[in-house]
PDB file of N, CA, C and O in Angstrom:
ATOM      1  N   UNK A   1      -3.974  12.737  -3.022  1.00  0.00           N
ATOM      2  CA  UNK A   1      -5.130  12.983  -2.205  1.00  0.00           C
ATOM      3  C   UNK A   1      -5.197  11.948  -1.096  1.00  0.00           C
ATOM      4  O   UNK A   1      -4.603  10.896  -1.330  1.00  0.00           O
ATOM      5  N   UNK A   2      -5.821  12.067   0.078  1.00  0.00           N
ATOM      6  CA  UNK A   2      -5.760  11.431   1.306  1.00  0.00           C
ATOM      7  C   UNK A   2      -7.066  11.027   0.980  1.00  0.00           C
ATOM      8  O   UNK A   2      -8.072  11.515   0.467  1.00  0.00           O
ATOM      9  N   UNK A   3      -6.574   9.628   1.611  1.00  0.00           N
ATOM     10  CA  UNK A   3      -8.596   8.414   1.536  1.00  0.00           C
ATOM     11  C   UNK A   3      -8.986   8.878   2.711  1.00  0.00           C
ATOM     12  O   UNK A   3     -10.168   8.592   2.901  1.00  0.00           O
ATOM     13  N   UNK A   4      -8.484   9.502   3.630  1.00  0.00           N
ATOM     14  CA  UNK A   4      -9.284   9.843   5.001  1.00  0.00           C
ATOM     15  C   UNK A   4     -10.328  10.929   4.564  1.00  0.00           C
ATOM     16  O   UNK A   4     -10.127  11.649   3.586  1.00  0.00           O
ATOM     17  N   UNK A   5     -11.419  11.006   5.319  1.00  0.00           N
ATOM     18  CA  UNK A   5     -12.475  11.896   5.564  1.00  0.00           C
ATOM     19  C   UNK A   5     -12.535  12.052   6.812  1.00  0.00           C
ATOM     20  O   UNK A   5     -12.789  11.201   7.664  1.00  0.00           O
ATOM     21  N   UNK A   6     -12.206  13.601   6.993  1.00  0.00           N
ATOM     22  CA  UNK A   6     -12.221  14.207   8.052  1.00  0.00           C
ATOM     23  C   UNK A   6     -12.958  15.337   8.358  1.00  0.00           C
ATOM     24  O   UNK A   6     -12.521  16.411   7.944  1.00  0.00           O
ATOM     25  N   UNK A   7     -14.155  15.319   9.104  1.00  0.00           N
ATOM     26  CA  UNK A   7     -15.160  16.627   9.438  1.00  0.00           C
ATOM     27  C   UNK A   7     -15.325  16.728  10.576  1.00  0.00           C
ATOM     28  O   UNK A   7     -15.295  15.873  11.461  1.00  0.00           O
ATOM     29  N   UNK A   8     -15.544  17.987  10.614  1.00  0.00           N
ATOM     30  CA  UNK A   8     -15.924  18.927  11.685  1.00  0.00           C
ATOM     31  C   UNK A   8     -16.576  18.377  13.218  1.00  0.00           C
ATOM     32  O   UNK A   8     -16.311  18.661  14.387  1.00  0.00           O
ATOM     33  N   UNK A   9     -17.467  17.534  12.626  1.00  0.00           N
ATOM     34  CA  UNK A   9     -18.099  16.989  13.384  1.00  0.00           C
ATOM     35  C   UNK A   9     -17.720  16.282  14.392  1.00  0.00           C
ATOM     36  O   UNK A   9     -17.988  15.228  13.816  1.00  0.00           O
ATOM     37  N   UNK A  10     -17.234  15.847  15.644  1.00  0.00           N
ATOM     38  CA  UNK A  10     -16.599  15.010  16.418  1.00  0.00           C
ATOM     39  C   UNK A  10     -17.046  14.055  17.530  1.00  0.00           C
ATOM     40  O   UNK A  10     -16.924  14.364  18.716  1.00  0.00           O
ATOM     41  N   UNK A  11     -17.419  13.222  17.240  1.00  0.00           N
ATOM     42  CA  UNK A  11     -18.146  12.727  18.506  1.00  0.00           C
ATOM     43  C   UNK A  11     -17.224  12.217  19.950  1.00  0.00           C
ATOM     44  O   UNK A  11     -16.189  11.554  20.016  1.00  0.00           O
ATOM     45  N   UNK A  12     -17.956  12.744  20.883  1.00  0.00           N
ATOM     46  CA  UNK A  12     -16.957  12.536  22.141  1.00  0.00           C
ATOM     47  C   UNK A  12     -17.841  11.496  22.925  1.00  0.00           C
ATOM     48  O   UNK A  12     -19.054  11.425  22.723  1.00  0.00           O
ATOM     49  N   UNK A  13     -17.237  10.760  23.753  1.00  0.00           N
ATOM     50  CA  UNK A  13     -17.892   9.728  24.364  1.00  0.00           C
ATOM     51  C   UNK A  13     -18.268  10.485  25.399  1.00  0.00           C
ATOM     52  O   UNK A  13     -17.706  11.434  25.945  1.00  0.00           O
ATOM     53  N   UNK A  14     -19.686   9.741  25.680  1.00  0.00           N
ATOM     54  CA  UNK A  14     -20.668  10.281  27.060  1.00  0.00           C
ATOM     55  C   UNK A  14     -19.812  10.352  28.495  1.00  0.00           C
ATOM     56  O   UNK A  14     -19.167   9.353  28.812  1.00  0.00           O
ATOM     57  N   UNK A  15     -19.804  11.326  29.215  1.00  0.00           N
ATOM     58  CA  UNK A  15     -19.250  11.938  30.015  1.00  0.00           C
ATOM     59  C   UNK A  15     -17.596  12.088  29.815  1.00  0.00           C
ATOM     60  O   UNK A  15     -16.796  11.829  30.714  1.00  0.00           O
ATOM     61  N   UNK A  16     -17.212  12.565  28.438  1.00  0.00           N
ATOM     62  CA  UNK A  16     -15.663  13.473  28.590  1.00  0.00           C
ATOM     63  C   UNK A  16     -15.787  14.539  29.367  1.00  0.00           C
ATOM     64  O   UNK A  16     -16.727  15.309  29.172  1.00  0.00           O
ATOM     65  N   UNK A  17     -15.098  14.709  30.120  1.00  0.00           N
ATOM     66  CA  UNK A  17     -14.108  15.842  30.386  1.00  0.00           C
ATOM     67  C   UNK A  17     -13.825  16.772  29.363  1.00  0.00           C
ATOM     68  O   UNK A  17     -13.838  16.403  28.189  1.00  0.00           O
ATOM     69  N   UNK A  18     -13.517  18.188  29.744  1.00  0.00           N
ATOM     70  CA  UNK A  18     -13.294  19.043  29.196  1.00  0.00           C
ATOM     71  C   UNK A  18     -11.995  19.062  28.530  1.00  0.00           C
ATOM     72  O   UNK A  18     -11.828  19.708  27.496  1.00  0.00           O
ATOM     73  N   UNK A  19     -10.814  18.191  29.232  1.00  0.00           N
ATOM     74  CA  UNK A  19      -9.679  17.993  29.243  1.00  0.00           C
ATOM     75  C   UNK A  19      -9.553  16.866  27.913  1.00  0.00           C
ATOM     76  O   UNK A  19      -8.642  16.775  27.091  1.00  0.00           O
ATOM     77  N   UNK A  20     -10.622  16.180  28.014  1.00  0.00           N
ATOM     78  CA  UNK A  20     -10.768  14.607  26.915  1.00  0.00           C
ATOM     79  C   UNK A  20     -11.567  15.408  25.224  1.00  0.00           C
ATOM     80  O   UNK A  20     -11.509  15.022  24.056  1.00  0.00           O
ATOM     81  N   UNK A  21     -11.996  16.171  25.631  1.00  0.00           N
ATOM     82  CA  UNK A  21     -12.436  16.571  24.635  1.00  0.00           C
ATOM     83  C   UNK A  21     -11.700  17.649  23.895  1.00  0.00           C
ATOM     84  O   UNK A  21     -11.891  17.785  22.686  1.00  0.00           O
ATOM     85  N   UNK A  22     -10.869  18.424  24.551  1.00  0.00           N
ATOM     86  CA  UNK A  22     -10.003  19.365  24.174  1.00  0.00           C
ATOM     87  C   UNK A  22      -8.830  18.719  23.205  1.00  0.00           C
ATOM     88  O   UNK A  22      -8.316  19.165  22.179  1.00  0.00           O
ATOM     89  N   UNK A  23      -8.556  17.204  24.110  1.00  0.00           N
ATOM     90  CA  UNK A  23      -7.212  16.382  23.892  1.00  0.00           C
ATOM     91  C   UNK A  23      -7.520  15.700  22.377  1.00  0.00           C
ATOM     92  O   UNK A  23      -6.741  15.237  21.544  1.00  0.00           O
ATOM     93  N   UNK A  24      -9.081  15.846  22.377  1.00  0.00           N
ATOM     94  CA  UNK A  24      -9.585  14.854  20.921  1.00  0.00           C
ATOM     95  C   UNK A  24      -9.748  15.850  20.119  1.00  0.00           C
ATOM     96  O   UNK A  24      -9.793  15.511  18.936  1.00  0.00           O
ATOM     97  N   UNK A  25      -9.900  17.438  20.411  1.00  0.00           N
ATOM     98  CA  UNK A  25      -9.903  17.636  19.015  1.00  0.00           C
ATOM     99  C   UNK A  25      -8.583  18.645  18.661  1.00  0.00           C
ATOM    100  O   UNK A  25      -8.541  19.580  17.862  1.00  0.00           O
ATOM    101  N   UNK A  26      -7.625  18.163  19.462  1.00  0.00           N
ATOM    102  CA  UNK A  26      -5.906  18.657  19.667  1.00  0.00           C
ATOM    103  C   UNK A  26      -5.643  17.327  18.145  1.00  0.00           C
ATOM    104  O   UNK A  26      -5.181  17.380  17.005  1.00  0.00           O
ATOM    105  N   UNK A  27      -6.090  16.562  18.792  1.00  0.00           N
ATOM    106  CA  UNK A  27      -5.826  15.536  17.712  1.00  0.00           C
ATOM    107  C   UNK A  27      -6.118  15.367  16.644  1.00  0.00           C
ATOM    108  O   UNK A  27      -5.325  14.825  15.874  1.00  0.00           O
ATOM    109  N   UNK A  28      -7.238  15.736  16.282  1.00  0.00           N
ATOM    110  CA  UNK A  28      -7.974  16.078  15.140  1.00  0.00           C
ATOM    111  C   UNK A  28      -7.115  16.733  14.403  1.00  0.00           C
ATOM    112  O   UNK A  28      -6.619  16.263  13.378  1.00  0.00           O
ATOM    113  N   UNK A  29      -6.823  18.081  14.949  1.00  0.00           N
ATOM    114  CA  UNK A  29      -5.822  18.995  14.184  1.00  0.00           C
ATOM    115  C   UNK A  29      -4.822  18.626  14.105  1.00  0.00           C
ATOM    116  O   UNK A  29      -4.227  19.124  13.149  1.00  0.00           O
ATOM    117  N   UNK A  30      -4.239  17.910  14.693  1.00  0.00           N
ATOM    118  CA  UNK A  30      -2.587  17.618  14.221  1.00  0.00           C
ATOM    119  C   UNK A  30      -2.823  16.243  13.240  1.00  0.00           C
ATOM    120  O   UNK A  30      -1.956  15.901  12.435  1.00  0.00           O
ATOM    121  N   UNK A  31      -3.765  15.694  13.361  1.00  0.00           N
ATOM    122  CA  UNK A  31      -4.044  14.772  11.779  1.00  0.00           C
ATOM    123  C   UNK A  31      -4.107  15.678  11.012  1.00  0.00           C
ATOM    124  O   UNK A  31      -3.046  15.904  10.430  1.00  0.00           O
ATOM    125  N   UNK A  32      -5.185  16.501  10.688  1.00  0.00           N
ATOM    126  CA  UNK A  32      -5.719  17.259   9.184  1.00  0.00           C
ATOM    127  C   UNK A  32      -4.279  18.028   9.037  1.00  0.00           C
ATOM    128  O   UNK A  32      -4.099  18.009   7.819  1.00  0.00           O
ATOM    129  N   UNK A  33      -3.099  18.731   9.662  1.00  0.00           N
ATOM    130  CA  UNK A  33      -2.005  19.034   9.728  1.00  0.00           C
ATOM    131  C   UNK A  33      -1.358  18.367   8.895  1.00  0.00           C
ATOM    132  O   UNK A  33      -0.853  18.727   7.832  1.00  0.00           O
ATOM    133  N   UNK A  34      -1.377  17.343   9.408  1.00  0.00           N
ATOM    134  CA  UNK A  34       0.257  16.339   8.898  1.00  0.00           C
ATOM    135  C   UNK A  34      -0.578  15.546   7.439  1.00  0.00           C
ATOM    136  O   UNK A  34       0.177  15.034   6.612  1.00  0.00           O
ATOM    137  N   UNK A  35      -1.903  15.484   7.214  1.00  0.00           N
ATOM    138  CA  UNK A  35      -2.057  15.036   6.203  1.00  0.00           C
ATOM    139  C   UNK A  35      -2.132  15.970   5.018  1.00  0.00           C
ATOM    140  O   UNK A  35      -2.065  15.562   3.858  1.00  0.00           O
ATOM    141  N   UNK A  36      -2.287  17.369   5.390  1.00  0.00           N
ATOM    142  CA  UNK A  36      -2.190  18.344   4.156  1.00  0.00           C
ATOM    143  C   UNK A  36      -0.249  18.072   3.848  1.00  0.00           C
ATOM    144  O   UNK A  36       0.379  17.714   2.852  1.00  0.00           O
ATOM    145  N   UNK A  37       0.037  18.338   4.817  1.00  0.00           N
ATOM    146  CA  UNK A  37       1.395  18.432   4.888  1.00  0.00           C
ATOM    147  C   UNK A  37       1.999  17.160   3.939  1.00  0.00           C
ATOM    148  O   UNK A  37       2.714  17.221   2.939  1.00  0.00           O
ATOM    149  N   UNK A  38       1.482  16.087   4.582  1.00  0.00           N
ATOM    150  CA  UNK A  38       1.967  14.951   3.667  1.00  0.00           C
ATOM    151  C   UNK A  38       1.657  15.057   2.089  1.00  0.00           C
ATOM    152  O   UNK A  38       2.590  14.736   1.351  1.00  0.00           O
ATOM    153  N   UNK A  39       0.662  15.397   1.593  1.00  0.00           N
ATOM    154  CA  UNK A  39      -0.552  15.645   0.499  1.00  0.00           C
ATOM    155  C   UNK A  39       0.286  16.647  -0.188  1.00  0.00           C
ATOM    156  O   UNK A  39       0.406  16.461  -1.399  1.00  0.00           O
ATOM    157  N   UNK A  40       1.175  18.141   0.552  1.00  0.00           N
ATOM    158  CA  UNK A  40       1.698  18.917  -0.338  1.00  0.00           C
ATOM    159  C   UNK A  40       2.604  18.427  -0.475  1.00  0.00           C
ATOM    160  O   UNK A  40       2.786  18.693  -1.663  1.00  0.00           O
ATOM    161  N   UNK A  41       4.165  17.336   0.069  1.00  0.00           N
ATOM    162  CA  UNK A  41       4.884  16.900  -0.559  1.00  0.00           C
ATOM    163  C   UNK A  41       4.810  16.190  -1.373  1.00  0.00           C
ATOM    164  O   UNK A  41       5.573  16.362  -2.324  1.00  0.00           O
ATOM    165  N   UNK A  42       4.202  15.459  -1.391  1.00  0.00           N
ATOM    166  CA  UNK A  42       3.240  13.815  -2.649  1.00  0.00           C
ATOM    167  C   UNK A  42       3.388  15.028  -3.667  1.00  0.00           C
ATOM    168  O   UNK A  42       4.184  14.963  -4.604  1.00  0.00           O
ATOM    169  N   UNK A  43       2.721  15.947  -3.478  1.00  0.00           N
ATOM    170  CA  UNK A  43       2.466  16.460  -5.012  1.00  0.00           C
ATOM    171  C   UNK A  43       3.496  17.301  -5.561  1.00  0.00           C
ATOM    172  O   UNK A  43       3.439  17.655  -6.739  1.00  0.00           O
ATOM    173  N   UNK A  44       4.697  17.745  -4.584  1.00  0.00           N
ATOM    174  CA  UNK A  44       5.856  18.514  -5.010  1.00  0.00           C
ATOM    175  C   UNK A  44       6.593  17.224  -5.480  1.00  0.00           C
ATOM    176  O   UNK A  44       6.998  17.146  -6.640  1.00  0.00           O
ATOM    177  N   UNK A  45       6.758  16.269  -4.636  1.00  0.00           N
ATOM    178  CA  UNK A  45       7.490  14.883  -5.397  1.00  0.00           C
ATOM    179  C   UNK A  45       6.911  14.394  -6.862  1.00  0.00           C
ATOM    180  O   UNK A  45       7.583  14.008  -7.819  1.00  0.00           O
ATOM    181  N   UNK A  46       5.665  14.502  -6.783  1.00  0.00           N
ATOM    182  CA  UNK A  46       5.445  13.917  -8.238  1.00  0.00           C
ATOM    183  C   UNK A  46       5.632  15.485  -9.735  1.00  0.00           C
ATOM    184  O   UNK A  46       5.814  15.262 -10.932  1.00  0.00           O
ATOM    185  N   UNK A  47       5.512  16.815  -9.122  1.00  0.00           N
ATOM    186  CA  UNK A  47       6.097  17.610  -9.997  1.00  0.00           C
ATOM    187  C   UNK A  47       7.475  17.311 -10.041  1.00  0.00           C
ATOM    188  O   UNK A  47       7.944  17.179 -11.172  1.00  0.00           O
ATOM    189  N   UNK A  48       8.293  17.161  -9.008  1.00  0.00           N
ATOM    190  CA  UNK A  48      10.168  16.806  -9.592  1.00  0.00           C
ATOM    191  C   UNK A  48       9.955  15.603 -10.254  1.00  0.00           C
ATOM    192  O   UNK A  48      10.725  15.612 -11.214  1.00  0.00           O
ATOM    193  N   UNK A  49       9.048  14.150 -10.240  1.00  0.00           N
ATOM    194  CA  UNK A  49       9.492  13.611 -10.924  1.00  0.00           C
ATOM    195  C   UNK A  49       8.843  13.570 -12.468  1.00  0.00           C
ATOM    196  O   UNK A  49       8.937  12.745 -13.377  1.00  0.00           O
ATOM    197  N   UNK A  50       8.152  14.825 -12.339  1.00  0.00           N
ATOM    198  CA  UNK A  50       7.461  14.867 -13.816  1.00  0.00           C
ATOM    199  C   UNK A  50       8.472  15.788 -14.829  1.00  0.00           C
ATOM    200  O   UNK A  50       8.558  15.646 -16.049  1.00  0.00           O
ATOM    201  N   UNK A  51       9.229  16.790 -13.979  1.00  0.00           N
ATOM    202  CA  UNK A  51      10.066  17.270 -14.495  1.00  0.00           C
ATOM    203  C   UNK A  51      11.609  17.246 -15.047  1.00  0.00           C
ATOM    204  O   UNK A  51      12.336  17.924 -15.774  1.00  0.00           O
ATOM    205  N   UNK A  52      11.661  16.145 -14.321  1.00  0.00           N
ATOM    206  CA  UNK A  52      12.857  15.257 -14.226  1.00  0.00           C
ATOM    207  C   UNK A  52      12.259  14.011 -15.894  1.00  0.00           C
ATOM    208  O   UNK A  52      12.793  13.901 -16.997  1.00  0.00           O
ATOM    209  N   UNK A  53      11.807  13.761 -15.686  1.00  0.00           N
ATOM    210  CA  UNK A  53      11.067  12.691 -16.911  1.00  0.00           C
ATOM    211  C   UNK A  53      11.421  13.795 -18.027  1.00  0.00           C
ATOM    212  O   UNK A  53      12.536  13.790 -18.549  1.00  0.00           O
ATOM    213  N   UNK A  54      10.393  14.788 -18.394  1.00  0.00           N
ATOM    214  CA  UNK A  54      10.160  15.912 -19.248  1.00  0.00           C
ATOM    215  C   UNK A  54      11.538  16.423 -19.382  1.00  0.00           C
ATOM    216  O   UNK A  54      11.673  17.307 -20.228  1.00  0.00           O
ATOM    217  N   UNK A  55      12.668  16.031 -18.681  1.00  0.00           N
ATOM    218  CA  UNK A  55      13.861  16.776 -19.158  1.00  0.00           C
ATOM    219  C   UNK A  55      15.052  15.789 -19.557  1.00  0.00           C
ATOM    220  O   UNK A  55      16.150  16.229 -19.898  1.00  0.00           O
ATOM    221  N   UNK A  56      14.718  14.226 -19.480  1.00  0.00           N
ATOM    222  CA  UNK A  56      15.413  13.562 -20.093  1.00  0.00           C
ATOM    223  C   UNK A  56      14.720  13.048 -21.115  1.00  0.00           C
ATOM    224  O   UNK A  56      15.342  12.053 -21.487  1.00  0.00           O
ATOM    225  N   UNK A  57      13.657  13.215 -21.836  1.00  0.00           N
ATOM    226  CA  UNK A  57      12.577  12.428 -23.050  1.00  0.00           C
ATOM    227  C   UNK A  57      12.546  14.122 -23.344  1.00  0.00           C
ATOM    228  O   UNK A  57      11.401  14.573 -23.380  1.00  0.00           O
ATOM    229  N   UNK A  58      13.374  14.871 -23.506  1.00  0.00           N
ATOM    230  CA  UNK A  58      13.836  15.965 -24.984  1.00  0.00           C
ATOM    231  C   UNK A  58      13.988  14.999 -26.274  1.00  0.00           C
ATOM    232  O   UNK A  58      14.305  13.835 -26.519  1.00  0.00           O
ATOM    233  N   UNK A  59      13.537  16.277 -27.018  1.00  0.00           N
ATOM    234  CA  UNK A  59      13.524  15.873 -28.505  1.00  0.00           C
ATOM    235  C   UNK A  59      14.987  16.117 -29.071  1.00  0.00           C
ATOM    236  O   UNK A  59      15.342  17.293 -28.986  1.00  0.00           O
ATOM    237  N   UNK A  60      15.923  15.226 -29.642  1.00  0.00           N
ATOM    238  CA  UNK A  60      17.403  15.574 -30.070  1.00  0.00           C
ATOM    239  C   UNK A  60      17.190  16.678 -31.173  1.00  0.00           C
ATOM    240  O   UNK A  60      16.319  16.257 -31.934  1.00  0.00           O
ATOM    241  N   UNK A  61      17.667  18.015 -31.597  1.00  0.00           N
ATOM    242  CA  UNK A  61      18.075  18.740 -32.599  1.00  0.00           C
ATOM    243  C   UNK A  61      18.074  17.776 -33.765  1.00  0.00           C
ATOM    244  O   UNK A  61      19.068  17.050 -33.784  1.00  0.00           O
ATOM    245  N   UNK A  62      17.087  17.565 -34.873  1.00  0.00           N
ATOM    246  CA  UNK A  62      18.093  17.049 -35.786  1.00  0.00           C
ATOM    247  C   UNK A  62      19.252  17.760 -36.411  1.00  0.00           C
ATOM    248  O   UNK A  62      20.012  16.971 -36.971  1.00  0.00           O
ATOM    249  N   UNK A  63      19.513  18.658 -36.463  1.00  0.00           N
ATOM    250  CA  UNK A  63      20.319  19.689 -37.400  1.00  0.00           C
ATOM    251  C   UNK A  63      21.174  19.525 -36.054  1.00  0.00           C
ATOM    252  O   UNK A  63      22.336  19.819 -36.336  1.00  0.00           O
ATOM    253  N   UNK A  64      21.083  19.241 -34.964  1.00  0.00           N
ATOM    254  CA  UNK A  64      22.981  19.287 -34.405  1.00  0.00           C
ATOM    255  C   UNK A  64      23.724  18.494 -34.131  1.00  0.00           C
ATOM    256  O   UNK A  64      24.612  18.563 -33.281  1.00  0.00           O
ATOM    257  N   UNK A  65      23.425  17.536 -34.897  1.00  0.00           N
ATOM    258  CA  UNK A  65      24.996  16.486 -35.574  1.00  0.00           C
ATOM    259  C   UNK A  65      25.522  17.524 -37.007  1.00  0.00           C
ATOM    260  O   UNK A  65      26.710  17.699 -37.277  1.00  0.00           O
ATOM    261  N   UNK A  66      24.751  17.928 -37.540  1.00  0.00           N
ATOM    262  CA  UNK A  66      25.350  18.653 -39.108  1.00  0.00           C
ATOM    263  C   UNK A  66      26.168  19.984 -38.447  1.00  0.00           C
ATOM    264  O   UNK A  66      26.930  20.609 -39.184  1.00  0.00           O
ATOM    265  N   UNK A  67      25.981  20.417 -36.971  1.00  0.00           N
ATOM    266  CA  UNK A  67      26.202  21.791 -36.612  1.00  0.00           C
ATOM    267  C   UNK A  67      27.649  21.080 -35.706  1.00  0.00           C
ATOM    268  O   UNK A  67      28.837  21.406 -35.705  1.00  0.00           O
ATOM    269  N   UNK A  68      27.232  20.480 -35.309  1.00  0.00           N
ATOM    270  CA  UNK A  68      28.909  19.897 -35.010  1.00  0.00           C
ATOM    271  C   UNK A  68      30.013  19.270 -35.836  1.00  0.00           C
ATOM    272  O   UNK A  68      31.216  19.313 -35.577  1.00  0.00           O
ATOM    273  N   UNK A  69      29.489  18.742 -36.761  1.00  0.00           N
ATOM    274  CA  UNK A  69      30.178  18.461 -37.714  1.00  0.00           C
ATOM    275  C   UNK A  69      30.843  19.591 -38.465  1.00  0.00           C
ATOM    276  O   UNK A  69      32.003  19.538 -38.876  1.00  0.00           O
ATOM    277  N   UNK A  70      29.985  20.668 -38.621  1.00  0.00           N
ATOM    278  CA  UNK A  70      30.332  22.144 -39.216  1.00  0.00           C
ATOM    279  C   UNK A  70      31.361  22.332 -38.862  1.00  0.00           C
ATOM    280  O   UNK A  70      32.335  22.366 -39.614  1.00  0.00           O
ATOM    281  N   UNK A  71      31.423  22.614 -36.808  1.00  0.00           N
ATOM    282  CA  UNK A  71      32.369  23.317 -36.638  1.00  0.00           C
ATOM    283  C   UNK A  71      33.875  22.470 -36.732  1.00  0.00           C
ATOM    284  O   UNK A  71      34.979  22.943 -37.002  1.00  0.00           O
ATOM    285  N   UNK A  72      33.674  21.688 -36.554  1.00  0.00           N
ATOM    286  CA  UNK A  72      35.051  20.879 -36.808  1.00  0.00           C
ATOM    287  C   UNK A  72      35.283  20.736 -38.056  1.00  0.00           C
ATOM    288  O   UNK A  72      36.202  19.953 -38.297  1.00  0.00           O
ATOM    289  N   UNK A  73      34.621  21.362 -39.231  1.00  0.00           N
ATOM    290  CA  UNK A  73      34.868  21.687 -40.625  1.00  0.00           C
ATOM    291  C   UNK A  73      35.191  20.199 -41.709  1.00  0.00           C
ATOM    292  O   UNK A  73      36.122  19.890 -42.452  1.00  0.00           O
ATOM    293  N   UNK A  74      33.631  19.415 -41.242  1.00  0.00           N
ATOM    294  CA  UNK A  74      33.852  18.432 -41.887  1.00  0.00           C
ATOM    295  C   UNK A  74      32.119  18.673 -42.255  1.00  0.00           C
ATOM    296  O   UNK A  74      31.283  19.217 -41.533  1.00  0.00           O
ATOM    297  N   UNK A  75      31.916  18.032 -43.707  1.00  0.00           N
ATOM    298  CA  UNK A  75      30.652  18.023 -44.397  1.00  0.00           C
ATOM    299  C   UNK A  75      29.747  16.761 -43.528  1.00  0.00           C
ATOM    300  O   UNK A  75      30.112  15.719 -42.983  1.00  0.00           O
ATOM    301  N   UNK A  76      28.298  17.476 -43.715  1.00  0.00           N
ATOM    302  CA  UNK A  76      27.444  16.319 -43.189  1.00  0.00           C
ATOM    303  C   UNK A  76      27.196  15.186 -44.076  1.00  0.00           C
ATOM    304  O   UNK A  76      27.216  13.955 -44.048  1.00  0.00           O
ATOM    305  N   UNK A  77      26.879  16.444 -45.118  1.00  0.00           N
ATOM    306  CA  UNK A  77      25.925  15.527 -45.973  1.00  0.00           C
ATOM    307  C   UNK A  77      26.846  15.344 -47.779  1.00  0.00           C
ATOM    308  O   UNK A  77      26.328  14.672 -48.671  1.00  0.00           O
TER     309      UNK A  77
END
């Protein structure tokens, strides 16, 4: 999640231009842009690395050391 707070609301300094005010809230949008944008990779990065975790901390088979041992036709136990 982004610490910025960003609303609607915009204050423009006393006597902008149409051009200054257009340019400020051009800007506006290409922040709230690039911070969703940033915000959806953060959270695709932390699903690969949750899945990446979750797929090396598997639980070992106990029964497949006895199942390899099988096939090479030697007793486990």
């Amino acid at each position: 999640m982004s610490a910025m707070a960003i609303t609607r609301a915009q204050a423009f300094p006393r006597g902008a231009t149409a051009v200054e005010r257009w340019s400020i809230r051009l800007a506006a949008s290409v922040t709230r842009w690039a911070t969703r944008r940033a915000e959806r990779r953060q959270e695709r990065h932390e699903a690969m690395l949750a899945a990446i975790q979750a797929e090396n901390t598997r639980k070992a088979d106990p029964r497949a050391i006895e199942h390899l041992l099988a096939q090479v036709g030697l007793n486990g136990r």
